[in-house]
Short mmCIF file of C-alpha atoms in Angstrom, two decimals:
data_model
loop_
_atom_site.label_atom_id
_atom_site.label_comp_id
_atom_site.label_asym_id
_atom_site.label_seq_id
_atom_site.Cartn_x
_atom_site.Cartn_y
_atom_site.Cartn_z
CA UNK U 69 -4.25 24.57 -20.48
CA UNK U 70 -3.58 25.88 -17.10
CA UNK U 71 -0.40 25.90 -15.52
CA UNK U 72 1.30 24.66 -12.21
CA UNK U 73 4.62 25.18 -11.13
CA UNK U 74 5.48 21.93 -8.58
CA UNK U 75 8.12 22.26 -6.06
CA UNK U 76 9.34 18.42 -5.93
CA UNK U 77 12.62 17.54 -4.61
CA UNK U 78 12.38 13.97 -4.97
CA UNK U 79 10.92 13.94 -8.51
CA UNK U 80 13.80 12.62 -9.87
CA UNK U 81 14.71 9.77 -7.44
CA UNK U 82 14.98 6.57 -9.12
CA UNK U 83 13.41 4.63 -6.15
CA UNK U 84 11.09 5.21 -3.40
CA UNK U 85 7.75 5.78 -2.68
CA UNK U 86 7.57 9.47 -2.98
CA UNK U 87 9.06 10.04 -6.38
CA UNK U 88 6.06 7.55 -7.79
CA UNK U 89 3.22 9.74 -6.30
CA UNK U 90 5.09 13.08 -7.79
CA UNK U 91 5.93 11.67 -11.06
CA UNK U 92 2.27 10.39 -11.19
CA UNK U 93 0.73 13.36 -10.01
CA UNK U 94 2.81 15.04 -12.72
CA UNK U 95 2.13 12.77 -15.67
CA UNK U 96 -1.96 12.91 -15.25
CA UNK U 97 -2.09 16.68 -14.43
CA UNK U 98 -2.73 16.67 -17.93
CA UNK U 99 -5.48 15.29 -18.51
CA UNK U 100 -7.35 17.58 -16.31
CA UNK U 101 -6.14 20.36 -17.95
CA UNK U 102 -3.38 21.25 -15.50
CA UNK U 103 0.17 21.36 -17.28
CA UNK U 104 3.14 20.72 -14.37
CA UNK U 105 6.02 22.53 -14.67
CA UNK U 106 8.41 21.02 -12.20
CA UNK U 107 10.84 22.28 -9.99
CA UNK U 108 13.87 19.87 -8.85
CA UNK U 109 17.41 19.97 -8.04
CA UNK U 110 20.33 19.48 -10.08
CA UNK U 111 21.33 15.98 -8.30
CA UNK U 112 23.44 12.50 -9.56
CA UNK U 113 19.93 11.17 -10.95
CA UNK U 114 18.81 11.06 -14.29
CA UNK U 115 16.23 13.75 -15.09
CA UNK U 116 12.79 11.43 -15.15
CA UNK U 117 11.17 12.30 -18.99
CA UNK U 118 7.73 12.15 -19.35
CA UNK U 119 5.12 13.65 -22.04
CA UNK U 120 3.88 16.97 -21.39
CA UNK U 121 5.50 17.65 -18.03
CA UNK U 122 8.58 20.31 -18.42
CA UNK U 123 11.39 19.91 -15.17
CA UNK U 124 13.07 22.45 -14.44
CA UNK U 125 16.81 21.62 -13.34
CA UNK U 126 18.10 24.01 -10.49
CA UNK U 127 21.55 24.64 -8.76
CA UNK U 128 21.56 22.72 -5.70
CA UNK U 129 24.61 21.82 -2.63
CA UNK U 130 23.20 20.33 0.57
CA UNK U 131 24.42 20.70 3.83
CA UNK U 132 27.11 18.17 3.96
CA UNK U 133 28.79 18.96 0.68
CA UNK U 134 28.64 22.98 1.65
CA UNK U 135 30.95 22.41 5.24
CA UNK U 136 33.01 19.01 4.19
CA UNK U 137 35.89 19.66 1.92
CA UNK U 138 35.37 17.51 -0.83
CA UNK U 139 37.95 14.58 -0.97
CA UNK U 140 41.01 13.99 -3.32
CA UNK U 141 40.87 10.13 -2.87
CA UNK U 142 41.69 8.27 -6.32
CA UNK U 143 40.62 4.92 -4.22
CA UNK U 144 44.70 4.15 -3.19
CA UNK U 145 44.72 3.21 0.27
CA UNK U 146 46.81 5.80 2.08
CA UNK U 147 47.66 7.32 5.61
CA UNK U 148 44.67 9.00 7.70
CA UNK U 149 46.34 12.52 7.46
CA UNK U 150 45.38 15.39 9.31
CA UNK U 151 42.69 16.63 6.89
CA UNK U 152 41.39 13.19 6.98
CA UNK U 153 40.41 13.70 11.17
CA UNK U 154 39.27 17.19 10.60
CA UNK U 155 36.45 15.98 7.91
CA UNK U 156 35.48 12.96 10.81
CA UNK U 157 35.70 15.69 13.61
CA UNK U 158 33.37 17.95 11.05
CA UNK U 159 31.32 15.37 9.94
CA UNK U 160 30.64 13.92 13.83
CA UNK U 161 30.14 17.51 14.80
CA UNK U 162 27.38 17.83 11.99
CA UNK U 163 25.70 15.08 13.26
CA UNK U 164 25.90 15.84 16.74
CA UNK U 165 24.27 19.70 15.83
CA UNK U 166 21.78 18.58 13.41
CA UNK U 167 19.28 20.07 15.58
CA UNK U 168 20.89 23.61 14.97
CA UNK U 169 21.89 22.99 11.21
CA UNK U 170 20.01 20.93 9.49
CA UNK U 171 16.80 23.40 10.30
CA UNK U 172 14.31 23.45 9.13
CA UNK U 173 15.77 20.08 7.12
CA UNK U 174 19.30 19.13 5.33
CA UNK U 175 17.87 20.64 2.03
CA UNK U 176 17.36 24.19 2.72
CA UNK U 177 20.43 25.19 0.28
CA UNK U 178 18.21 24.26 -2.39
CA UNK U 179 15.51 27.40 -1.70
CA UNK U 180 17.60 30.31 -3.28
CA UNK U 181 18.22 28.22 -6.80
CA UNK U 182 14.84 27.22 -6.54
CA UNK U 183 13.04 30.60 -6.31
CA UNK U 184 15.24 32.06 -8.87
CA UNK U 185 14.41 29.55 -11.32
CA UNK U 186 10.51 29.54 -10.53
CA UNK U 187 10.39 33.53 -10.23
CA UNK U 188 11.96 33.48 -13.72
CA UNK U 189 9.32 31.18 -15.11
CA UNK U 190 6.30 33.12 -13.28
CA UNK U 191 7.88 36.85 -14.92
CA UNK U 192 7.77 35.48 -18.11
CA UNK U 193 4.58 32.84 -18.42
CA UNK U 194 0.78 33.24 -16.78
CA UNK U 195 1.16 30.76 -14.09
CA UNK U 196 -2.26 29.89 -12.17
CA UNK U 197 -0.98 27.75 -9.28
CA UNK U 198 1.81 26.74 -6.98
CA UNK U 199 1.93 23.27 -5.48
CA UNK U 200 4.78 22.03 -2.87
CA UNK U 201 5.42 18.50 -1.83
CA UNK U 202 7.30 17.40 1.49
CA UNK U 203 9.79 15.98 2.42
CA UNK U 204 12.20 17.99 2.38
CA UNK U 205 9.48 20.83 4.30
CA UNK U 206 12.38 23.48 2.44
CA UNK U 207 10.04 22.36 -0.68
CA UNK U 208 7.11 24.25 1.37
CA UNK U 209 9.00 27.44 2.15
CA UNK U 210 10.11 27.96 -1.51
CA UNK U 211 6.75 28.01 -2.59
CA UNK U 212 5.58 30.50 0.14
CA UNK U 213 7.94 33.01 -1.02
CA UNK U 214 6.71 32.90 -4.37
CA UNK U 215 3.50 33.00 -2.96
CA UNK U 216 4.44 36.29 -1.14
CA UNK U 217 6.17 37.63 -3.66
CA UNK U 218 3.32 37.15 -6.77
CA UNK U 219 0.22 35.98 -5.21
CA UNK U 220 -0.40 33.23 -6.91
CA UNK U 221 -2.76 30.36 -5.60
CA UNK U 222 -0.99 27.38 -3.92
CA UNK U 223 -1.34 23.87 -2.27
CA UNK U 224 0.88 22.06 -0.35
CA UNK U 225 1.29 18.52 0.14
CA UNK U 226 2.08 16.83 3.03
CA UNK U 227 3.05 13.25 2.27
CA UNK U 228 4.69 13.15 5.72
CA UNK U 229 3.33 15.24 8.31
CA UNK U 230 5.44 18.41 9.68
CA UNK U 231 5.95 18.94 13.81
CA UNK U 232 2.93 16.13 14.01
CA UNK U 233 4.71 13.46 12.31
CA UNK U 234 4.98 11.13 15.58
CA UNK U 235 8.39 9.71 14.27
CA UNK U 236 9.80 12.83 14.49
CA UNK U 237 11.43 14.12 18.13
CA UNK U 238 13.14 17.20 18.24
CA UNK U 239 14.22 18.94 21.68
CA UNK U 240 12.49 21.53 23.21
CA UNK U 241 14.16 24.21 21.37
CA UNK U 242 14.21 22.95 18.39
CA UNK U 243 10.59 21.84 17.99
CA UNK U 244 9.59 25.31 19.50
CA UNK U 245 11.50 26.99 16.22
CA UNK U 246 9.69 24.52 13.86
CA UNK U 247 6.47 24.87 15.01
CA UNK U 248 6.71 28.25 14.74
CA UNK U 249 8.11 28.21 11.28
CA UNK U 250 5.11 25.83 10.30
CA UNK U 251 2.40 28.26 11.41
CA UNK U 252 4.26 30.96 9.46
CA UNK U 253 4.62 28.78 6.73
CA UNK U 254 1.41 27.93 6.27
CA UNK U 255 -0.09 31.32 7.29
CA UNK U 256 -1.10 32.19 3.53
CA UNK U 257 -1.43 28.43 2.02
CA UNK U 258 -4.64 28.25 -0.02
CA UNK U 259 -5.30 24.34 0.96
CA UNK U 260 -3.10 21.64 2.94
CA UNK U 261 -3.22 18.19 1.45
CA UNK U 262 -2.22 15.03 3.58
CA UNK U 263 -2.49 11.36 1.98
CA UNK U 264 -4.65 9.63 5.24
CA UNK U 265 -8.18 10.64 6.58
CA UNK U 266 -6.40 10.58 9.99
CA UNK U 267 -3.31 12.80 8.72
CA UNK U 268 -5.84 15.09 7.85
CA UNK U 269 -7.79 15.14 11.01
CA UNK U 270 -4.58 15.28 13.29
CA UNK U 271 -3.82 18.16 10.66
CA UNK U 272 -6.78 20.05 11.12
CA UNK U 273 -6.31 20.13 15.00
CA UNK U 274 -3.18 22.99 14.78
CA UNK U 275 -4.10 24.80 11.27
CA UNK U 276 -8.88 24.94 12.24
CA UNK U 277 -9.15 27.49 9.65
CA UNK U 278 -7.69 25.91 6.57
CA UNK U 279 -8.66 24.25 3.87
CA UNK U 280 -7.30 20.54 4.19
CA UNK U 281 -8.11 17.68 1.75
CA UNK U 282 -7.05 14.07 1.70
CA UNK U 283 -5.16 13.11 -1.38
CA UNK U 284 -4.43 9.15 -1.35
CA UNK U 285 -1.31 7.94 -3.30
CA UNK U 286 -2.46 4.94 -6.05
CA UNK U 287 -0.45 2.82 -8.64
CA UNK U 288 0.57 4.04 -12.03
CA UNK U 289 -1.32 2.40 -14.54
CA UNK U 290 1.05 2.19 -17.03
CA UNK U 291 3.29 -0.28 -14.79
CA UNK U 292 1.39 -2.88 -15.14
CA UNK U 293 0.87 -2.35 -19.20
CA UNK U 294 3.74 -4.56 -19.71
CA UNK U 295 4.65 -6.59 -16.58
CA UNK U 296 3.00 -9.75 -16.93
CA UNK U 297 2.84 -12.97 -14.84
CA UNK U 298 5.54 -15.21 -16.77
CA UNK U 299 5.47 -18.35 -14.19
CA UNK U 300 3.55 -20.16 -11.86
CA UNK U 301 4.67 -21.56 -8.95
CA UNK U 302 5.19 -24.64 -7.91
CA UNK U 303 4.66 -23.74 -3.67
CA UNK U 304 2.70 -21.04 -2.08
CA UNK U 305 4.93 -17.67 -2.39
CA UNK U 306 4.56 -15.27 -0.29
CA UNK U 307 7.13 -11.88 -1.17
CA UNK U 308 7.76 -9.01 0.79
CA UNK U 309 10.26 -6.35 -0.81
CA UNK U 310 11.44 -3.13 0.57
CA UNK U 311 13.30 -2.09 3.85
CA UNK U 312 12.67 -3.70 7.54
CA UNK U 313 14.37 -0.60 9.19
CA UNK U 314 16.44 -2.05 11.37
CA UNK U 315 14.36 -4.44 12.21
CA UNK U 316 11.30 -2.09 13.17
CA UNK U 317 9.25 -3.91 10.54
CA UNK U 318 9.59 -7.47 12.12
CA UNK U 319 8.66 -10.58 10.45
CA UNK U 320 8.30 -12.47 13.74
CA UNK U 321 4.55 -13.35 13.97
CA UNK U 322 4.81 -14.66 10.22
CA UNK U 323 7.49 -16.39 11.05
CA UNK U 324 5.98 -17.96 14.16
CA UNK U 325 2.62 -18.46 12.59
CA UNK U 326 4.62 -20.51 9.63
CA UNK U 327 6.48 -22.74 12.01
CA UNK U 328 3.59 -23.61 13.99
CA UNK U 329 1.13 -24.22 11.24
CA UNK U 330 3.91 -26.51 9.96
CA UNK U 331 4.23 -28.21 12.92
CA UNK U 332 0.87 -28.88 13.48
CA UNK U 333 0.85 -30.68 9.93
CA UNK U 334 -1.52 -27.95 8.86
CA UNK U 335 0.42 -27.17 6.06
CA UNK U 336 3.32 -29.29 4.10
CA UNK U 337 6.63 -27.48 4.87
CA UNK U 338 7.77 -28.30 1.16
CA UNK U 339 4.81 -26.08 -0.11
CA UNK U 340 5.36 -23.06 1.32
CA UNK U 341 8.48 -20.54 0.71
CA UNK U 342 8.61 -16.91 1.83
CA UNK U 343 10.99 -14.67 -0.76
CA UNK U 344 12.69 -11.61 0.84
CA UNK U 345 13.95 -8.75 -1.46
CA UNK U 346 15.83 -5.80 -0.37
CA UNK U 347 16.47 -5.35 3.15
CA UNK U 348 18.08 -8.45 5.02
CA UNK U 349 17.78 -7.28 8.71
CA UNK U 350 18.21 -10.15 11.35
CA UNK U 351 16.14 -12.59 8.64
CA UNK U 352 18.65 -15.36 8.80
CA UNK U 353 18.44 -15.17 12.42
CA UNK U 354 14.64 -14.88 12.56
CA UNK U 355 14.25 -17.72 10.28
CA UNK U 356 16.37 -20.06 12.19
CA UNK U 357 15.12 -19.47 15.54
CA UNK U 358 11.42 -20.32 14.29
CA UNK U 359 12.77 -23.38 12.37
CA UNK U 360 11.79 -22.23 9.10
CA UNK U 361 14.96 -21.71 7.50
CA UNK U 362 14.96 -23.44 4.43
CA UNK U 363 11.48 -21.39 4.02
CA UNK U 364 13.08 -18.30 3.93
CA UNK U 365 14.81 -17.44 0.84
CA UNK U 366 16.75 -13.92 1.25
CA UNK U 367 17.75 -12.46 -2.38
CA UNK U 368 19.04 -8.37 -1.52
CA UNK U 369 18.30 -5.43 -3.55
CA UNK U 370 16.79 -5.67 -6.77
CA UNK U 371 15.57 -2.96 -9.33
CA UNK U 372 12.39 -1.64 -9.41
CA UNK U 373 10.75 -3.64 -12.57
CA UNK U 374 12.48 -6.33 -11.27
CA UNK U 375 10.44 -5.97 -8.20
CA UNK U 376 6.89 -5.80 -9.81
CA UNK U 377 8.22 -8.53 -12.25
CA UNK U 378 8.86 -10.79 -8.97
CA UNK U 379 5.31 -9.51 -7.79
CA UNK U 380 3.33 -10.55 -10.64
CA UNK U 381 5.32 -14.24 -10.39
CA UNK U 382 3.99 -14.56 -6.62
CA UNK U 383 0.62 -15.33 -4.59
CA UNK U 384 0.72 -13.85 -1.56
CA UNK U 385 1.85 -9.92 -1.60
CA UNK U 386 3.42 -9.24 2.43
CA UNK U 387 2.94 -5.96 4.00
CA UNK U 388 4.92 -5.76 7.11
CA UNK U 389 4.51 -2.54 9.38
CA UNK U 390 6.07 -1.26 12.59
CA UNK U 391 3.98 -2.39 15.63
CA UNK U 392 3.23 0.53 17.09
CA UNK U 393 0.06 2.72 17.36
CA UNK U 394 1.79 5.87 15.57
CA UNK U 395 1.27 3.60 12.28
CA UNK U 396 -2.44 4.50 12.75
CA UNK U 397 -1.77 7.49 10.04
CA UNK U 398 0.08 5.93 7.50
CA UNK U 399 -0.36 3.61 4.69
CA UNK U 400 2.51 2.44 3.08
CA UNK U 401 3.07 3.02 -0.12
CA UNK U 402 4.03 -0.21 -1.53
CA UNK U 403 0.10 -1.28 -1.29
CA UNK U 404 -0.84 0.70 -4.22
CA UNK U 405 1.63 -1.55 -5.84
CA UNK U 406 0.25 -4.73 -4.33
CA UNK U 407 -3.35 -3.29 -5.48
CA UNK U 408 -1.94 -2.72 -8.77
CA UNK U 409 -0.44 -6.33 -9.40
CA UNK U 410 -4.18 -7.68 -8.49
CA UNK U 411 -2.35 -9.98 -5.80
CA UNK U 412 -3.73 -11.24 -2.51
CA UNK U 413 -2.17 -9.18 0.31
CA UNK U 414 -1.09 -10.65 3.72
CA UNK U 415 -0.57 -7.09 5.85
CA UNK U 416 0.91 -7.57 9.43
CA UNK U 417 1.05 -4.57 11.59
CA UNK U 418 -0.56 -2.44 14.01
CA UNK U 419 -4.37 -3.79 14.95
CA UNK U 420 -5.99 -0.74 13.68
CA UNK U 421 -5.74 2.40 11.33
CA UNK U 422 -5.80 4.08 7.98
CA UNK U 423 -3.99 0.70 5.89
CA UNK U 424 -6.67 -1.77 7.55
CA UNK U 425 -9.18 0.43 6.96
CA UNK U 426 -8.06 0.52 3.16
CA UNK U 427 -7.34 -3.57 3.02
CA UNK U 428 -11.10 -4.00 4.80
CA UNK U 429 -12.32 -1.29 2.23
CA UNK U 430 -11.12 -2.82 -0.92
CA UNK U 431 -11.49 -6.73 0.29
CA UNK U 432 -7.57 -7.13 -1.14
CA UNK U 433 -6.11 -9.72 1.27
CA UNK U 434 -5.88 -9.74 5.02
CA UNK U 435 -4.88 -7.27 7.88
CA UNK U 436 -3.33 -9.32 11.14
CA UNK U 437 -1.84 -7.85 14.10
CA UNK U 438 -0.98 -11.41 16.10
CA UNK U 439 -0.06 -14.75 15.38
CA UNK U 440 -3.53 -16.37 15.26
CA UNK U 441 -4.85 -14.49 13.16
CA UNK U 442 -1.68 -14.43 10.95
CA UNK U 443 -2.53 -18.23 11.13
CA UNK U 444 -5.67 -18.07 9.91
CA UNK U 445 -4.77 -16.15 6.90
CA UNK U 446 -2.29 -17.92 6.00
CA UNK U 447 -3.92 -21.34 5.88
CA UNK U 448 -6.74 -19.47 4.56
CA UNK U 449 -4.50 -18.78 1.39
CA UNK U 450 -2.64 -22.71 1.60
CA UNK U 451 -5.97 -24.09 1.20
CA UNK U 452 -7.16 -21.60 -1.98
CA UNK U 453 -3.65 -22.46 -3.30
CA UNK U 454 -3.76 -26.11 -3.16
CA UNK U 455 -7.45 -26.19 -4.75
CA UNK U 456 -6.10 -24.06 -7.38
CA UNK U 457 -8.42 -21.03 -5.95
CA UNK U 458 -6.18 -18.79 -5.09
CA UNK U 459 -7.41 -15.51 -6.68
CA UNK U 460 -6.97 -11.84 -6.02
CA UNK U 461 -10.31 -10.24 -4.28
CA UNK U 462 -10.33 -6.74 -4.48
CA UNK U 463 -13.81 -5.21 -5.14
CA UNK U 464 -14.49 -1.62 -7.13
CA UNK U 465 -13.27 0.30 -4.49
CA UNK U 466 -9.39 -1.24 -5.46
CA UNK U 467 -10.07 1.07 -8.64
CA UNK U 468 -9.89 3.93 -6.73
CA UNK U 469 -6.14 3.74 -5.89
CA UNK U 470 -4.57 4.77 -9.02
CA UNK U 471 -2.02 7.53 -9.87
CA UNK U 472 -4.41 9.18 -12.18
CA UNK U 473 -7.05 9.76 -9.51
CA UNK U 474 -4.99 11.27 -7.33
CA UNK U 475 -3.65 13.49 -10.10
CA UNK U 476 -7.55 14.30 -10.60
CA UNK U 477 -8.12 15.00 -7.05
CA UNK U 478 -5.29 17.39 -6.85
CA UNK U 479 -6.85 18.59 -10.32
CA UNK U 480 -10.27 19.25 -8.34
CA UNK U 481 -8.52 21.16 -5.52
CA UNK U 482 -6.68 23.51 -8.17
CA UNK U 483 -9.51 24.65 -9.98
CA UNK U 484 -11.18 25.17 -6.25
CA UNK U 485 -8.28 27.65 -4.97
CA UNK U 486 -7.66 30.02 -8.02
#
């Protein structure tokens, strides 16, 4: 079996999107013959076991922990002493320089440990690949070193793009500096990998000459082995779970559509609820301006399982995106999940781009960018539900989103670069 050493900060995170497509990507390497040997640092998180992938546990102090002093508090209340203004004056002055500081990220601490550990393991195995997964892009620079250094194929994955990502605004200086370090960076990558036909594209337009694939993210599999629907429900349930980001990701137009399908007797306000988990931005408010308050049920942060569990007990799976054309490039991650629960999807965001595309694609629910149509889908779903036809929809092409094709797409693009 082949092997691949994987640069992957955020393998170990116990939530988040990213850490599901590394961990995936690492656990069905495997099976095409490609045995991961991963590369993470030393952090509060439980090191993530899984069959046949070895992680290697480096050193690691970010940037805040190298220039604060670390505190003596025993969790007394006590006077703010002198020390105690310095660390605020420190930490205020961090923020205010992050420009200068935290370049090329907050992470770039970790790249010494890192190539130490992976030069160690390339001096004493046969290693056939490198691959490198952002964020943090220090993930990318480790693994051109050892590129430099040994010569040894590598990919890098860009989950996020690097100075293109349009959510990303540095000044003039600053973005100078990083797109110069990106051109070196990527100067003697084998292949690029972005997770959108249009990341790839916009991609292509500053790096002509290289190799670029798209990788899409997918479910695990093995997620769904065991979470079952336990319950039916006794209104419509629609569930959205995850972060609103400060409001960025507003609920409005569902909200609106709701109140006025209600109040054109379209649908019975006591069938009808709309379960929030996680992130609790301004719903209260929201809910009681469009008169649907007792509609809105708000429950906080749950676990992860909990999460699918929820999923699996609901009808209507919400996507809810920022409404603005930079979204064009992105598909969240938490569809794969949606795909993998075999749940009708309500999506509400920007009119047009890469998710649509995937929810027109796959025929798995409903893409809406307005109230109307919001409407329309959601009486669309009242009606199934009331007949007892609500189903999920999704046609082969739903297959395709799964963990263990990407892992065999990143497979494909191994064997192509060594």
């Amino acid at each position: 079996m082949k092997k691949v050493i994987y640069i992957a900060f955020n393998y170990n995170h116990d939530t988040g999107i990213a850490s599901k497509r590394l961990r995936g990507v690492s656990k069905y390497l495997p099976s095409f013959g490609w045995q991961p040997i991963v590369i993470v640092p030393r952090t509060s998180n439980d090191t993530v076991k899984i069959d046949n992938v070895r992680v290697i546990e480096t050193d690691y102090q970010d940037m805040i922990s190298k220039f604060m002093p670390k505190s003596n508090n025993t969790g007394r209340k006590r006077e703010v002493s002198g020390r105690d203004q310095t660390n605020k004056f420190v930490s205020k002055s961090l923020s205010v320089a992050g420009e200068i500081f935290a370049y090329p990220d907050s992470m770039k601490y970790w790249k010494k440990p890192a190539v130490e550990a992976a030069s160690e393991i390339i001096e004493n195995e046969d290693i056939d690949a490198i691959m490198s997964t952002s964020s943090p892009i220090t993930a990318h620079i480790i693994a051109h070193d050892l590129k430099e250094k040994y010569g040894i194929p590598w990919v890098a994955d860009l989950r996020d793009l690097w100075n293109l990502n349009p959510y990303i605004n540095h000044n003039a200086l600053r973005g100078h500096f990083e797109k110069r370090l990106e051109m070196k960076t990527f100067k003697n990558v084998d292949a690029l990998t972005t997770t959108t036909e249009l990341a790839k594209k916009t991609l292509q337009s500053i790096h002509p000459t290289k190799k670029i694939e798209c990788v899409v993210s997918g479910f695990d599999p093995q997620d769904f082995e065991k979470t079952k629907q336990t319950e039916n429900s006794e209104k419509l349930t629609l569930m959205y779970a995850g972060s609103l980001y400060s409001g960025k990701r507003d609920p409005s137009i569902l909200f609106d559509a709701i109140s006025q399908l209600i109040n054109e007797e379209k649908i019975d306000s006591d069938k009808i609820v709309v379960d929030f988990y996680g992130d609790e931005t301004n719903l209260a408010e929201l809910s009681q301006k469009y008169g649907i308050k007792d509609n809105v049920k708000i429950h906080g942060r749950i676990t992860q399982s909990e999460v699918l569990q929820h999923q699996m007990n609901s009808d209507v799976l919400l996507l809810i995106s920022w409404m603005n054309e930079s979204e064009k490039i992105f598909i969240p991650g938490k569809v794969y999940d949606c795909i993998g629960c075999k749940k009708p999807i309500l999506s509400i965001g920007y009119k047009e781009g890469s998710l649509k595309d995937l929810i027109d694609k796959t025929n798995i629910g409903y893409h809406v960018s307005n109230v109307g149509e919001c409407k329309k889908a959601i009486y669309d779903y009242y009606t199934k539900y009331n007949k007892k036809e609500l189903k999920y929809s999704g046609n082969e092409f739903a297959l395709d989103y799964s963990l263990m094709n990407t892992a065999k797409n990143f497979s494909k693009i191994l064997e192509e670069v060594i």
